[in-house]
Amino acid sequence: MKKIGFIGFGNMGSALAKGIINSNMIGQVLKSPEDILVYDKDETKMQLAKNEGLTTYPSAEDLVMNSDIIFLAVKPKDLKDSALSIKKAFEMSPESKNGKVIVSILAGTKVSKIYEYLEDDSIPIVRVMPNTPALVGEGCFGVFFTEKVPEEDRKIILSIFEKLGTYVIVENEALMDVITGLSGSGPAYVFLVIQALADGGVRMGLDRRTATVLAAQTVLGAAKMVMENLGKIHPEELKDMVMSPGGTTAEGITVLEENRVRYAFIKAVEEATKKSQKLSS
Ligand SMILES: NC(=O)c1ccc[n+]([C@@H]2O[C@H](COP(=O)([O-])OP(=O)(O)OC[C@H]3O[C@@H](n4cnc5c(N)ncnc54)[C@H](OP(=O)(O)O)[C@@H]3O)[C@@H](O)[C@H]2O)c1
């Protein structure tokens, strides 16, 4: 049986804990939700964790010593403090280092940076790039495992992400910047698209709520069709199924092509990736 700790219990930390509670891990990997351990410097977050039946710890050091898998879920600016707490815990109790795995969800933070603060690169680290739809169980997780992560822990960690959406594994850490530019930033691009589609509907006479429902459900439905037909029907063919000769969709698509919308999205991912590369260098 494992104990899973969270340093930081904000948006992402609490969403991940929810994924564990809703998975079939309770009873199989953890005895009960009490085996999810939380330390957050914000007292209100600690209270939220207690309300969920989780165990809170008075310090990150205590939490580290008692956890098998440690999620690092603070903002990148707070990495140094948290990493130094982990280092201190391992110095206080060197034997407690055995069998532990750190899972970092910090955007733009290389594994080497964490090792630098820990002054020890023997601890297995998993680097993850989540996105906000994880908060509603439809997240995307880009995952990079360092070689040392044991197979058993890989399975446990991936089963958490599976409960909160879907995951992809990359072998090359540099690709985490592309994942940041695509699925990390991507929800913002899609919110903009939904908003713009709804604006079009409002412009042509729909009320705002109706237009927003139609726009959002259209994106949700189209995404589901792509996911259910992966490797079977190409998105281009799905588009052709809507675009009949001389019809309304052909008019709409022509406007999008005239305005280089495809190119704009390609460039958006490229520029966001470059920014992530710059921030993490
Ligand atoms: N939200 C996203 O869309 C998203 C997407 C991808 C990746 N991420 C990554 O996920 C991580 C967490 O993001 P979030 O949105 O969950 O942040 P958040 O809601 O601000 O949660 C972070 C929590 O950690 C606490 N904290 C700060 N320093 C701490 C320390 N030394 N020890 C313990 N707790 C500490 C914060 O308390 P205070 O508020 O008092 O500082 C806060 O409660 C970030 O690194 C981010 O890059 C987020």
PDB file of C-alpha atoms in Angstrom, residues 5-281:
ATOM      1  CA  GLY A   5       1.669  13.265  -0.841  1.00  0.00           C
ATOM      2  CA  PHE A   6       0.895  16.698  -2.244  1.00  0.00           C
ATOM      3  CA  ILE A   7       3.091  19.728  -1.657  1.00  0.00           C
ATOM      4  CA  GLY A   8       0.645  22.410  -2.815  1.00  0.00           C
ATOM      5  CA  PHE A   9      -3.094  21.787  -2.827  1.00  0.00           C
ATOM      6  CA  GLY A  10      -4.348  24.518  -5.187  1.00  0.00           C
ATOM      7  CA  ASN A  11      -6.257  24.048  -8.455  1.00  0.00           C
ATOM      8  CA  MET A  12      -4.098  21.262  -9.817  1.00  0.00           C
ATOM      9  CA  GLY A  13      -3.091  19.515  -6.576  1.00  0.00           C
ATOM     10  CA  SER A  14      -6.714  19.215  -5.453  1.00  0.00           C
ATOM     11  CA  ALA A  15      -7.851  18.081  -8.950  1.00  0.00           C
ATOM     12  CA  LEU A  16      -5.228  15.319  -8.927  1.00  0.00           C
ATOM     13  CA  ALA A  17      -6.266  14.218  -5.435  1.00  0.00           C
ATOM     14  CA  LYS A  18      -9.863  14.084  -6.672  1.00  0.00           C
ATOM     15  CA  GLY A  19      -8.692  11.836  -9.522  1.00  0.00           C
ATOM     16  CA  ILE A  20      -7.158   9.448  -6.993  1.00  0.00           C
ATOM     17  CA  ILE A  21     -10.280   9.402  -4.808  1.00  0.00           C
ATOM     18  CA  ASN A  22     -12.485   8.699  -7.851  1.00  0.00           C
ATOM     19  CA  SER A  23     -10.210   5.961  -9.198  1.00  0.00           C
ATOM     20  CA  ASN A  24     -10.216   2.323  -8.202  1.00  0.00           C
ATOM     21  CA  MET A  25      -6.938   2.934  -6.358  1.00  0.00           C
ATOM     22  CA  ILE A  26      -8.611   3.182  -2.961  1.00  0.00           C
ATOM     23  CA  GLY A  27      -8.443  -0.294  -1.460  1.00  0.00           C
ATOM     24  CA  GLN A  28      -5.881  -1.448  -4.037  1.00  0.00           C
ATOM     25  CA  VAL A  29      -3.011   1.052  -3.973  1.00  0.00           C
ATOM     26  CA  LEU A  30      -4.054   3.181  -0.988  1.00  0.00           C
ATOM     27  CA  LYS A  31      -5.988   1.917   2.026  1.00  0.00           C
ATOM     28  CA  SER A  32      -8.266   4.951   2.165  1.00  0.00           C
ATOM     29  CA  PRO A  33      -8.376   8.681   1.264  1.00  0.00           C
ATOM     30  CA  GLU A  34      -6.462   9.207   4.543  1.00  0.00           C
ATOM     31  CA  ASP A  35      -3.403   7.882   2.677  1.00  0.00           C
ATOM     32  CA  ILE A  36      -3.454  11.023   0.554  1.00  0.00           C
ATOM     33  CA  LEU A  37      -1.219  13.439   2.461  1.00  0.00           C
ATOM     34  CA  VAL A  38      -1.313  17.204   2.024  1.00  0.00           C
ATOM     35  CA  TYR A  39       0.867  20.141   2.943  1.00  0.00           C
ATOM     36  CA  ASP A  40      -0.002  23.627   1.689  1.00  0.00           C
ATOM     37  CA  LYS A  41       1.242  26.842   3.244  1.00  0.00           C
ATOM     38  CA  ASP A  42      -2.266  28.270   2.806  1.00  0.00           C
ATOM     39  CA  GLU A  43      -4.374  27.224   5.838  1.00  0.00           C
ATOM     40  CA  THR A  44      -7.651  27.400   3.844  1.00  0.00           C
ATOM     41  CA  LYS A  45      -6.319  24.777   1.397  1.00  0.00           C
ATOM     42  CA  MET A  46      -5.332  22.560   4.354  1.00  0.00           C
ATOM     43  CA  GLN A  47      -8.891  22.854   5.674  1.00  0.00           C
ATOM     44  CA  LEU A  48     -10.298  21.882   2.246  1.00  0.00           C
ATOM     45  CA  ALA A  49      -8.081  18.779   2.305  1.00  0.00           C
ATOM     46  CA  LYS A  50      -9.287  17.870   5.808  1.00  0.00           C
ATOM     47  CA  ASN A  51     -12.903  18.276   4.663  1.00  0.00           C
ATOM     48  CA  GLU A  52     -12.211  15.689   1.926  1.00  0.00           C
ATOM     49  CA  GLY A  53     -10.970  13.217   4.548  1.00  0.00           C
ATOM     50  CA  LEU A  54      -7.312  13.606   3.552  1.00  0.00           C
ATOM     51  CA  THR A  55      -4.436  13.786   6.033  1.00  0.00           C
ATOM     52  CA  THR A  56      -2.690  17.127   6.469  1.00  0.00           C
ATOM     53  CA  TYR A  57       0.874  17.567   7.685  1.00  0.00           C
ATOM     54  CA  PRO A  58       2.284  20.573   9.511  1.00  0.00           C
ATOM     55  CA  SER A  59       5.362  20.778   7.264  1.00  0.00           C
ATOM     56  CA  ALA A  60       6.579  19.675   3.854  1.00  0.00           C
ATOM     57  CA  GLU A  61       9.441  17.799   5.554  1.00  0.00           C
ATOM     58  CA  ASP A  62       6.989  15.638   7.577  1.00  0.00           C
ATOM     59  CA  LEU A  63       4.929  14.987   4.475  1.00  0.00           C
ATOM     60  CA  VAL A  64       7.976  13.936   2.431  1.00  0.00           C
ATOM     61  CA  MET A  65       9.145  11.489   5.081  1.00  0.00           C
ATOM     62  CA  ASN A  66       5.720   9.825   5.147  1.00  0.00           C
ATOM     63  CA  SER A  67       4.904   9.728   1.404  1.00  0.00           C
ATOM     64  CA  ASP A  68       5.918   7.201  -1.257  1.00  0.00           C
ATOM     65  CA  ILE A  69       4.886   9.319  -4.244  1.00  0.00           C
ATOM     66  CA  ILE A  70       5.297  13.075  -3.786  1.00  0.00           C
ATOM     67  CA  PHE A  71       3.415  15.444  -6.077  1.00  0.00           C
ATOM     68  CA  LEU A  72       5.086  18.821  -6.364  1.00  0.00           C
ATOM     69  CA  ALA A  73       2.120  21.070  -7.171  1.00  0.00           C
ATOM     70  CA  VAL A  74       3.248  24.593  -6.269  1.00  0.00           C
ATOM     71  CA  LYS A  75       3.834  27.466  -8.709  1.00  0.00           C
ATOM     72  CA  PRO A  76       7.272  27.488 -10.371  1.00  0.00           C
ATOM     73  CA  LYS A  77       8.255  30.550  -8.277  1.00  0.00           C
ATOM     74  CA  ASP A  78       7.812  28.408  -5.129  1.00  0.00           C
ATOM     75  CA  LEU A  79       9.922  25.517  -6.413  1.00  0.00           C
ATOM     76  CA  LYS A  80      13.057  26.475  -4.524  1.00  0.00           C
ATOM     77  CA  ASP A  81      11.324  26.459  -1.094  1.00  0.00           C
ATOM     78  CA  SER A  82       9.602  23.132  -1.729  1.00  0.00           C
ATOM     79  CA  ALA A  83      12.674  21.462  -3.203  1.00  0.00           C
ATOM     80  CA  LEU A  84      14.758  22.602  -0.218  1.00  0.00           C
ATOM     81  CA  SER A  85      12.139  21.076   2.105  1.00  0.00           C
ATOM     82  CA  ILE A  86      12.455  17.767   0.256  1.00  0.00           C
ATOM     83  CA  LYS A  87      16.246  17.979   0.488  1.00  0.00           C
ATOM     84  CA  LYS A  88      16.033  18.721   4.221  1.00  0.00           C
ATOM     85  CA  ALA A  89      13.681  15.765   4.801  1.00  0.00           C
ATOM     86  CA  PHE A  90      16.124  13.420   3.062  1.00  0.00           C
ATOM     87  CA  GLU A  91      19.017  14.810   5.113  1.00  0.00           C
ATOM     88  CA  MET A  92      17.047  14.365   8.363  1.00  0.00           C
ATOM     89  CA  SER A  93      16.145  10.800   7.440  1.00  0.00           C
ATOM     90  CA  PRO A  94      18.385   9.418   4.638  1.00  0.00           C
ATOM     91  CA  GLU A  95      16.733   5.989   4.748  1.00  0.00           C
ATOM     92  CA  SER A  96      13.341   7.585   4.006  1.00  0.00           C
ATOM     93  CA  LYS A  97      14.653   8.395   0.502  1.00  0.00           C
ATOM     94  CA  ASN A  98      14.401   4.753  -0.543  1.00  0.00           C
ATOM     95  CA  GLY A  99      11.535   3.946  -2.867  1.00  0.00           C
ATOM     96  CA  LYS A 100      10.308   7.521  -3.197  1.00  0.00           C
ATOM     97  CA  VAL A 101       9.268   9.152  -6.472  1.00  0.00           C
ATOM     98  CA  ILE A 102       8.722  12.869  -7.104  1.00  0.00           C
ATOM     99  CA  VAL A 103       6.085  13.959  -9.630  1.00  0.00           C
ATOM    100  CA  SER A 104       6.517  17.583 -10.703  1.00  0.00           C
ATOM    101  CA  ILE A 105       3.642  19.346 -12.468  1.00  0.00           C
ATOM    102  CA  LEU A 106       5.487  22.680 -12.603  1.00  0.00           C
ATOM    103  CA  ALA A 107       5.241  24.363 -16.002  1.00  0.00           C
ATOM    104  CA  GLY A 108       8.538  25.184 -17.715  1.00  0.00           C
ATOM    105  CA  THR A 109      10.649  23.456 -15.081  1.00  0.00           C
ATOM    106  CA  LYS A 110      13.253  20.974 -16.215  1.00  0.00           C
ATOM    107  CA  VAL A 111      14.003  17.875 -14.181  1.00  0.00           C
ATOM    108  CA  SER A 112      17.647  19.035 -14.006  1.00  0.00           C
ATOM    109  CA  LYS A 113      16.517  22.206 -12.164  1.00  0.00           C
ATOM    110  CA  ILE A 114      14.866  20.107  -9.441  1.00  0.00           C
ATOM    111  CA  TYR A 115      17.945  17.891  -9.150  1.00  0.00           C
ATOM    112  CA  GLU A 116      20.037  21.050  -8.813  1.00  0.00           C
ATOM    113  CA  TYR A 117      18.074  22.170  -5.721  1.00  0.00           C
ATOM    114  CA  LEU A 118      18.029  18.655  -4.278  1.00  0.00           C
ATOM    115  CA  GLU A 119      21.796  18.347  -4.896  1.00  0.00           C
ATOM    116  CA  ASP A 120      21.062  14.700  -5.574  1.00  0.00           C
ATOM    117  CA  ASP A 121      20.006  13.085  -8.840  1.00  0.00           C
ATOM    118  CA  SER A 122      19.374   9.602  -7.496  1.00  0.00           C
ATOM    119  CA  ILE A 123      15.668  10.218  -6.800  1.00  0.00           C
ATOM    120  CA  PRO A 124      13.300   9.201  -9.604  1.00  0.00           C
ATOM    121  CA  ILE A 125      11.393  12.198 -10.983  1.00  0.00           C
ATOM    122  CA  VAL A 126       8.377  12.333 -13.281  1.00  0.00           C
ATOM    123  CA  ARG A 127       7.716  15.604 -15.107  1.00  0.00           C
ATOM    124  CA  VAL A 128       4.112  16.273 -16.077  1.00  0.00           C
ATOM    125  CA  MET A 129       2.360  19.016 -18.036  1.00  0.00           C
ATOM    126  CA  PRO A 130      -1.356  19.048 -17.191  1.00  0.00           C
ATOM    127  CA  ASN A 131      -4.018  21.458 -18.438  1.00  0.00           C
ATOM    128  CA  THR A 132      -7.025  23.112 -16.775  1.00  0.00           C
ATOM    129  CA  PRO A 133      -9.729  20.792 -18.209  1.00  0.00           C
ATOM    130  CA  ALA A 134      -8.302  18.287 -15.675  1.00  0.00           C
ATOM    131  CA  LEU A 135     -10.471  20.250 -13.220  1.00  0.00           C
ATOM    132  CA  VAL A 136     -13.557  18.791 -14.962  1.00  0.00           C
ATOM    133  CA  GLY A 137     -12.074  15.348 -15.629  1.00  0.00           C
ATOM    134  CA  GLU A 138     -11.142  16.055 -19.276  1.00  0.00           C
ATOM    135  CA  GLY A 139      -7.493  17.020 -18.907  1.00  0.00           C
ATOM    136  CA  CYS A 140      -4.489  16.263 -21.089  1.00  0.00           C
ATOM    137  CA  PHE A 141      -1.272  15.164 -19.390  1.00  0.00           C
ATOM    138  CA  GLY A 142       2.097  15.145 -21.115  1.00  0.00           C
ATOM    139  CA  VAL A 143       4.353  12.809 -19.125  1.00  0.00           C
ATOM    140  CA  PHE A 144       8.134  12.423 -19.091  1.00  0.00           C
ATOM    141  CA  PHE A 145       9.632   9.681 -16.892  1.00  0.00           C
ATOM    142  CA  THR A 146      13.262   9.754 -15.863  1.00  0.00           C
ATOM    143  CA  GLU A 147      14.829   6.326 -16.331  1.00  0.00           C
ATOM    144  CA  LYS A 148      14.866   5.526 -12.619  1.00  0.00           C
ATOM    145  CA  VAL A 149      11.071   5.546 -12.135  1.00  0.00           C
ATOM    146  CA  PRO A 150      10.021   1.977 -11.250  1.00  0.00           C
ATOM    147  CA  GLU A 151       7.420   0.293 -13.476  1.00  0.00           C
ATOM    148  CA  GLU A 152       4.966  -0.124 -10.577  1.00  0.00           C
ATOM    149  CA  ASP A 153       5.019   3.625  -9.838  1.00  0.00           C
ATOM    150  CA  ARG A 154       4.633   4.485 -13.537  1.00  0.00           C
ATOM    151  CA  LYS A 155       1.412   2.466 -13.632  1.00  0.00           C
ATOM    152  CA  ILE A 156       0.020   4.118 -10.487  1.00  0.00           C
ATOM    153  CA  ILE A 157       0.832   7.631 -11.726  1.00  0.00           C
ATOM    154  CA  LEU A 158      -0.658   7.025 -15.178  1.00  0.00           C
ATOM    155  CA  SER A 159      -3.843   5.577 -13.684  1.00  0.00           C
ATOM    156  CA  ILE A 160      -4.382   8.900 -11.861  1.00  0.00           C
ATOM    157  CA  PHE A 161      -4.085  10.855 -15.125  1.00  0.00           C
ATOM    158  CA  GLU A 162      -6.374   8.397 -16.884  1.00  0.00           C
ATOM    159  CA  LYS A 163      -9.091   9.210 -14.336  1.00  0.00           C
ATOM    160  CA  LEU A 164      -8.751  12.910 -15.119  1.00  0.00           C
ATOM    161  CA  GLY A 165      -8.681  12.728 -18.908  1.00  0.00           C
ATOM    162  CA  THR A 166      -5.975  11.322 -21.108  1.00  0.00           C
ATOM    163  CA  TYR A 167      -2.170  11.214 -21.192  1.00  0.00           C
ATOM    164  CA  VAL A 168       0.699  10.982 -23.648  1.00  0.00           C
ATOM    165  CA  ILE A 169       4.209   9.816 -22.738  1.00  0.00           C
ATOM    166  CA  VAL A 170       7.254  11.483 -24.306  1.00  0.00           C
ATOM    167  CA  GLU A 171      10.753   9.985 -24.287  1.00  0.00           C
ATOM    168  CA  ASN A 172      12.451  13.326 -24.948  1.00  0.00           C
ATOM    169  CA  GLU A 173      12.048  15.986 -22.245  1.00  0.00           C
ATOM    170  CA  ALA A 174      12.459  18.798 -24.814  1.00  0.00           C
ATOM    171  CA  LEU A 175       9.020  17.874 -26.208  1.00  0.00           C
ATOM    172  CA  MET A 176       7.446  19.041 -22.932  1.00  0.00           C
ATOM    173  CA  ASP A 177       7.772  22.589 -24.326  1.00  0.00           C
ATOM    174  CA  VAL A 178       5.679  21.609 -27.353  1.00  0.00           C
ATOM    175  CA  ILE A 179       3.083  20.023 -25.074  1.00  0.00           C
ATOM    176  CA  THR A 180       3.024  23.287 -23.122  1.00  0.00           C
ATOM    177  CA  GLY A 181       2.436  25.234 -26.364  1.00  0.00           C
ATOM    178  CA  LEU A 182      -0.266  22.845 -27.591  1.00  0.00           C
ATOM    179  CA  SER A 183      -2.340  21.324 -24.777  1.00  0.00           C
ATOM    180  CA  GLY A 184      -1.052  23.404 -21.843  1.00  0.00           C
ATOM    181  CA  SER A 185      -1.942  26.741 -23.439  1.00  0.00           C
ATOM    182  CA  GLY A 186      -4.515  25.172 -25.767  1.00  0.00           C
ATOM    183  CA  PRO A 187      -7.608  25.579 -23.564  1.00  0.00           C
ATOM    184  CA  ALA A 188      -7.152  29.364 -23.879  1.00  0.00           C
ATOM    185  CA  TYR A 189      -7.076  29.099 -27.703  1.00  0.00           C
ATOM    186  CA  VAL A 190     -10.248  27.001 -27.659  1.00  0.00           C
ATOM    187  CA  PHE A 191     -12.044  29.363 -25.241  1.00  0.00           C
ATOM    188  CA  LEU A 192     -11.262  32.128 -27.701  1.00  0.00           C
ATOM    189  CA  VAL A 193     -12.719  30.046 -30.560  1.00  0.00           C
ATOM    190  CA  ILE A 194     -15.874  29.270 -28.571  1.00  0.00           C
ATOM    191  CA  GLN A 195     -16.270  32.932 -27.708  1.00  0.00           C
ATOM    192  CA  ALA A 196     -15.804  33.963 -31.344  1.00  0.00           C
ATOM    193  CA  LEU A 197     -18.304  31.370 -32.643  1.00  0.00           C
ATOM    194  CA  ALA A 198     -20.819  32.581 -30.062  1.00  0.00           C
ATOM    195  CA  ASP A 199     -20.176  36.206 -31.099  1.00  0.00           C
ATOM    196  CA  GLY A 200     -20.993  35.209 -34.671  1.00  0.00           C
ATOM    197  CA  GLY A 201     -24.255  33.642 -33.504  1.00  0.00           C
ATOM    198  CA  VAL A 202     -25.146  36.736 -31.467  1.00  0.00           C
ATOM    199  CA  ARG A 203     -24.285  38.966 -34.424  1.00  0.00           C
ATOM    200  CA  MET A 204     -26.753  37.013 -36.515  1.00  0.00           C
ATOM    201  CA  GLY A 205     -29.549  37.172 -33.928  1.00  0.00           C
ATOM    202  CA  LEU A 206     -29.136  34.432 -31.286  1.00  0.00           C
ATOM    203  CA  ASP A 207     -29.206  35.321 -27.597  1.00  0.00           C
ATOM    204  CA  ARG A 208     -25.828  35.035 -25.809  1.00  0.00           C
ATOM    205  CA  ARG A 209     -26.627  31.942 -23.747  1.00  0.00           C
ATOM    206  CA  THR A 210     -28.007  29.979 -26.692  1.00  0.00           C
ATOM    207  CA  ALA A 211     -25.046  30.981 -28.856  1.00  0.00           C
ATOM    208  CA  THR A 212     -22.552  29.940 -26.150  1.00  0.00           C
ATOM    209  CA  VAL A 213     -24.222  26.548 -25.601  1.00  0.00           C
ATOM    210  CA  LEU A 214     -24.222  25.852 -29.342  1.00  0.00           C
ATOM    211  CA  ALA A 215     -20.590  26.948 -29.755  1.00  0.00           C
ATOM    212  CA  ALA A 216     -19.271  24.979 -26.750  1.00  0.00           C
ATOM    213  CA  GLN A 217     -21.227  21.807 -27.517  1.00  0.00           C
ATOM    214  CA  THR A 218     -20.067  21.965 -31.137  1.00  0.00           C
ATOM    215  CA  VAL A 219     -16.417  22.013 -29.989  1.00  0.00           C
ATOM    216  CA  LEU A 220     -17.075  19.223 -27.451  1.00  0.00           C
ATOM    217  CA  GLY A 221     -18.883  17.057 -30.024  1.00  0.00           C
ATOM    218  CA  ALA A 222     -16.315  17.618 -32.750  1.00  0.00           C
ATOM    219  CA  ALA A 223     -13.493  16.744 -30.312  1.00  0.00           C
ATOM    220  CA  LYS A 224     -15.317  13.551 -29.323  1.00  0.00           C
ATOM    221  CA  MET A 225     -15.698  12.538 -32.990  1.00  0.00           C
ATOM    222  CA  VAL A 226     -11.956  13.011 -33.535  1.00  0.00           C
ATOM    223  CA  MET A 227     -11.056  10.991 -30.419  1.00  0.00           C
ATOM    224  CA  GLU A 228     -13.473   8.150 -31.252  1.00  0.00           C
ATOM    225  CA  ASN A 229     -12.192   7.903 -34.819  1.00  0.00           C
ATOM    226  CA  LEU A 230      -8.445   8.216 -34.140  1.00  0.00           C
ATOM    227  CA  GLY A 231      -6.530   6.129 -36.678  1.00  0.00           C
ATOM    228  CA  LYS A 232      -9.779   5.322 -38.506  1.00  0.00           C
ATOM    229  CA  ILE A 233     -11.189   8.538 -39.955  1.00  0.00           C
ATOM    230  CA  HIS A 234      -8.898  11.526 -40.497  1.00  0.00           C
ATOM    231  CA  PRO A 235     -10.196  14.914 -39.208  1.00  0.00           C
ATOM    232  CA  GLU A 236     -10.059  16.136 -42.836  1.00  0.00           C
ATOM    233  CA  GLU A 237     -12.615  13.448 -43.775  1.00  0.00           C
ATOM    234  CA  LEU A 238     -14.788  14.407 -40.798  1.00  0.00           C
ATOM    235  CA  LYS A 239     -14.700  17.963 -42.150  1.00  0.00           C
ATOM    236  CA  ASP A 240     -15.673  16.723 -45.633  1.00  0.00           C
ATOM    237  CA  MET A 241     -18.684  14.942 -44.106  1.00  0.00           C
ATOM    238  CA  VAL A 242     -20.032  18.374 -43.030  1.00  0.00           C
ATOM    239  CA  MET A 243     -18.955  20.322 -46.095  1.00  0.00           C
ATOM    240  CA  SER A 244     -21.372  19.462 -48.900  1.00  0.00           C
ATOM    241  CA  PRO A 245     -20.810  20.769 -52.438  1.00  0.00           C
ATOM    242  CA  GLY A 246     -21.952  24.374 -52.846  1.00  0.00           C
ATOM    243  CA  GLY A 247     -23.337  24.396 -49.296  1.00  0.00           C
ATOM    244  CA  THR A 248     -23.245  26.688 -46.265  1.00  0.00           C
ATOM    245  CA  THR A 249     -20.153  25.091 -44.651  1.00  0.00           C
ATOM    246  CA  ALA A 250     -18.108  25.613 -47.833  1.00  0.00           C
ATOM    247  CA  GLU A 251     -18.816  29.329 -47.526  1.00  0.00           C
ATOM    248  CA  GLY A 252     -17.713  29.364 -43.871  1.00  0.00           C
ATOM    249  CA  ILE A 253     -14.558  27.324 -44.542  1.00  0.00           C
ATOM    250  CA  THR A 254     -13.604  29.661 -47.400  1.00  0.00           C
ATOM    251  CA  VAL A 255     -13.715  32.628 -45.017  1.00  0.00           C
ATOM    252  CA  LEU A 256     -11.518  30.756 -42.487  1.00  0.00           C
ATOM    253  CA  GLU A 257      -8.991  29.868 -45.205  1.00  0.00           C
ATOM    254  CA  GLU A 258      -8.992  33.433 -46.579  1.00  0.00           C
ATOM    255  CA  ASN A 259      -8.120  34.636 -43.091  1.00  0.00           C
ATOM    256  CA  ARG A 260      -5.394  32.015 -42.623  1.00  0.00           C
ATOM    257  CA  VAL A 261      -6.948  30.582 -39.456  1.00  0.00           C
ATOM    258  CA  ARG A 262      -5.083  27.274 -39.929  1.00  0.00           C
ATOM    259  CA  TYR A 263      -1.773  29.140 -40.174  1.00  0.00           C
ATOM    260  CA  ALA A 264      -2.671  31.274 -37.138  1.00  0.00           C
ATOM    261  CA  PHE A 265      -3.117  28.148 -34.968  1.00  0.00           C
ATOM    262  CA  ILE A 266       0.097  26.572 -36.255  1.00  0.00           C
ATOM    263  CA  LYS A 267       1.958  29.792 -35.400  1.00  0.00           C
ATOM    264  CA  ALA A 268       0.229  30.045 -32.000  1.00  0.00           C
ATOM    265  CA  VAL A 269       1.586  26.609 -31.007  1.00  0.00           C
ATOM    266  CA  GLU A 270       5.009  27.459 -32.431  1.00  0.00           C
ATOM    267  CA  GLU A 271       5.317  30.769 -30.593  1.00  0.00           C
ATOM    268  CA  ALA A 272       3.984  29.348 -27.300  1.00  0.00           C
ATOM    269  CA  THR A 273       6.490  26.488 -27.598  1.00  0.00           C
ATOM    270  CA  LYS A 274       9.336  28.950 -28.170  1.00  0.00           C
ATOM    271  CA  LYS A 275       8.280  30.967 -25.126  1.00  0.00           C
ATOM    272  CA  SER A 276       8.214  27.805 -23.016  1.00  0.00           C
ATOM    273  CA  GLN A 277      11.692  26.896 -24.312  1.00  0.00           C
ATOM    274  CA  LYS A 278      12.925  30.349 -23.343  1.00  0.00           C
ATOM    275  CA  LEU A 279      11.370  30.202 -19.865  1.00  0.00           C
ATOM    276  CA  SER A 280      12.779  26.758 -19.116  1.00  0.00           C
ATOM    277  CA  SER A 281      16.296  27.459 -20.417  1.00  0.00           C
TER     278      SER A 281
END
